Amino acid sequence: MSFNALLVNRSEDKKITSSLETIDESQLPDGDVTVDIDYSTLNYKDGLAITGAAPVIRHYPMVPGIDFAGTVTESSHANWQVGDKVILNGWGVGEVHWGGLAQKARVSGDWLIALPASLDSYQAMAIGTAGYTAMLCVMALQDQGVKPEDGEILVTGANGGVGSFSVAILAAYGYEVVASTGRPEESAYLTELGAAACMDRAELSEPGKPLAKERWAGVIDCVGSHTLANACASTKYGGTVAACGLAQGFDLPATVMPFILRGVTLAGVDSVNAPVAKREAAWDKLATTLKAETFEKVVEKITLSDAIATAGKLLKGEVRGRVVVDVNA
Ligand code: NDP
């Protein structure tokens, strides 16, 4: 049996190429569960992998795609039976192990979680790793005691996947959200998602002072670099900054001042190796917090063959919200 997959290859002169290929099932990697994939998504990391813009992929050829939703077709893992609906996020899939931008995947059953009963595969991937990461960020703020009555929450990279879902989830929980974006023309979209106000990301992206006027009760930062440093510097006494991304840069040109003078907490958020119980908690909350209309506002659906061109646009910041890939279209 053969199936369609996106395949990323590296030539001897280290040139990265991505193409749509037909692959025999016997070439699937080792794993105790085989899944027929319904949908995958395009995340920032997939953009890097497909274009070769950063060394996300550890060995070639690689099927990219850090997440998928589908149905189990073979299993020797105790938790999973044929017909089970499952989701996968992270665990190095699409980086070290063949991933979701394909019609089939073979993975470790330890990496899978059950699709929540109130979601279908499409909705789960409309949420995808971006929505799941956004929920981990919101949980990080809540774990540190940040409450809606504490004041404004800043979301950076707001038009991106994680940013869009962060805005929507925070608004659903009653927080007052300020969305920082480089695309002010998309303010109406962010307001519709639940942002109380938008700000130009240029206000945060240049080198700033060690401490600035206290404004944010909490921050979800998708951007890193000066933006994260400035966000920490303007977080209120006792506030929390959840850092998950590096769209501006992986550097953090900050001082310790916000942490030692204002008791600000910098909470790191990782979705790739998060423990299963935390993943299940995040997905349960996502299934009950978000309305289907929210997915529709946030999602663009593409085919597997569109994914190569869309990956380039994603890295240029030209994609709004989420991209769901119908791998069978
Ligand atoms: P997207 O590409 O969808 O969104 C990134 C957003 O960041 C853009 O839409 C843009 O928002 C903003 N942005 C882009 N370039 C710059 C820049 N130079 N300076 C400031 N802002 C910029 O990516 P995702 O939402 O999928 O991911 C966001 C980040 O989170 C990425 O760095 C990704 O690697 C990371 N991530 C981390 C995870 C984890 O487990 N820690 C999991 C998932 C993602 P706007 O146009 O509104 O300004």
CSV table of N, CA and C in Angstrom, one decimal, residues 210-211 232 237-238 255-266:
chain,number,residue,atom,x,y,z
A,210,PRO,N,15.6,48.8,31.3
A,210,PRO,CA,15.5,47.6,32.2
A,210,PRO,C,14.2,47.5,32.9
A,211,LEU,N,13.6,48.7,33.2
A,211,LEU,CA,12.3,48.7,33.8
A,211,LEU,C,11.5,49.8,33.1
A,232,CYS,N,8.7,41.9,29.8
A,232,CYS,CA,9.1,41.7,31.2
A,232,CYS,C,9.2,43.0,32.0
A,237,TYR,N,4.0,44.4,39.2
A,237,TYR,CA,4.6,43.7,40.4
A,237,TYR,C,3.8,42.4,40.6
A,238,GLY,N,4.6,41.3,40.7
A,238,GLY,CA,4.0,40.0,40.9
A,238,GLY,C,3.4,39.3,39.7
A,255,THR,N,17.4,42.4,31.5
A,255,THR,CA,18.2,42.5,32.8
A,255,THR,C,17.3,41.7,33.9
A,256,VAL,N,17.9,41.5,35.0
A,256,VAL,CA,17.2,40.8,36.1
A,256,VAL,C,16.2,41.7,36.8
A,257,MET,N,16.3,43.0,36.5
A,257,MET,CA,15.5,44.0,37.3
A,257,MET,C,14.0,43.6,37.5
A,258,PRO,N,13.3,43.3,36.4
A,258,PRO,CA,11.8,43.0,36.6
A,258,PRO,C,11.6,41.8,37.6
A,259,PHE,N,12.6,40.9,37.6
A,259,PHE,CA,12.5,39.7,38.5
A,259,PHE,C,12.8,39.9,39.9
A,260,ILE,N,13.9,40.7,40.1
A,260,ILE,CA,14.3,40.9,41.5
A,260,ILE,C,13.7,42.1,42.2
A,261,LEU,N,13.2,43.1,41.4
A,261,LEU,CA,12.6,44.3,42.0
A,261,LEU,C,11.0,44.2,42.0
A,262,ARG,N,10.5,43.5,41.0
A,262,ARG,CA,9.0,43.4,40.9
A,262,ARG,C,8.5,42.0,41.1
A,263,GLY,N,9.3,41.1,41.4
A,263,GLY,CA,8.8,39.7,41.6
A,263,GLY,C,8.1,39.1,40.4
A,264,VAL,N,8.5,39.6,39.2
A,264,VAL,CA,7.9,39.0,38.0
A,264,VAL,C,8.4,37.6,37.8
A,265,THR,N,7.5,36.8,37.3
A,265,THR,CA,7.9,35.4,37.0
A,265,THR,C,8.0,35.2,35.5
A,266,LEU,N,9.0,34.6,35.0
A,266,LEU,CA,9.2,34.2,33.6
A,266,LEU,C,8.9,32.7,33.5
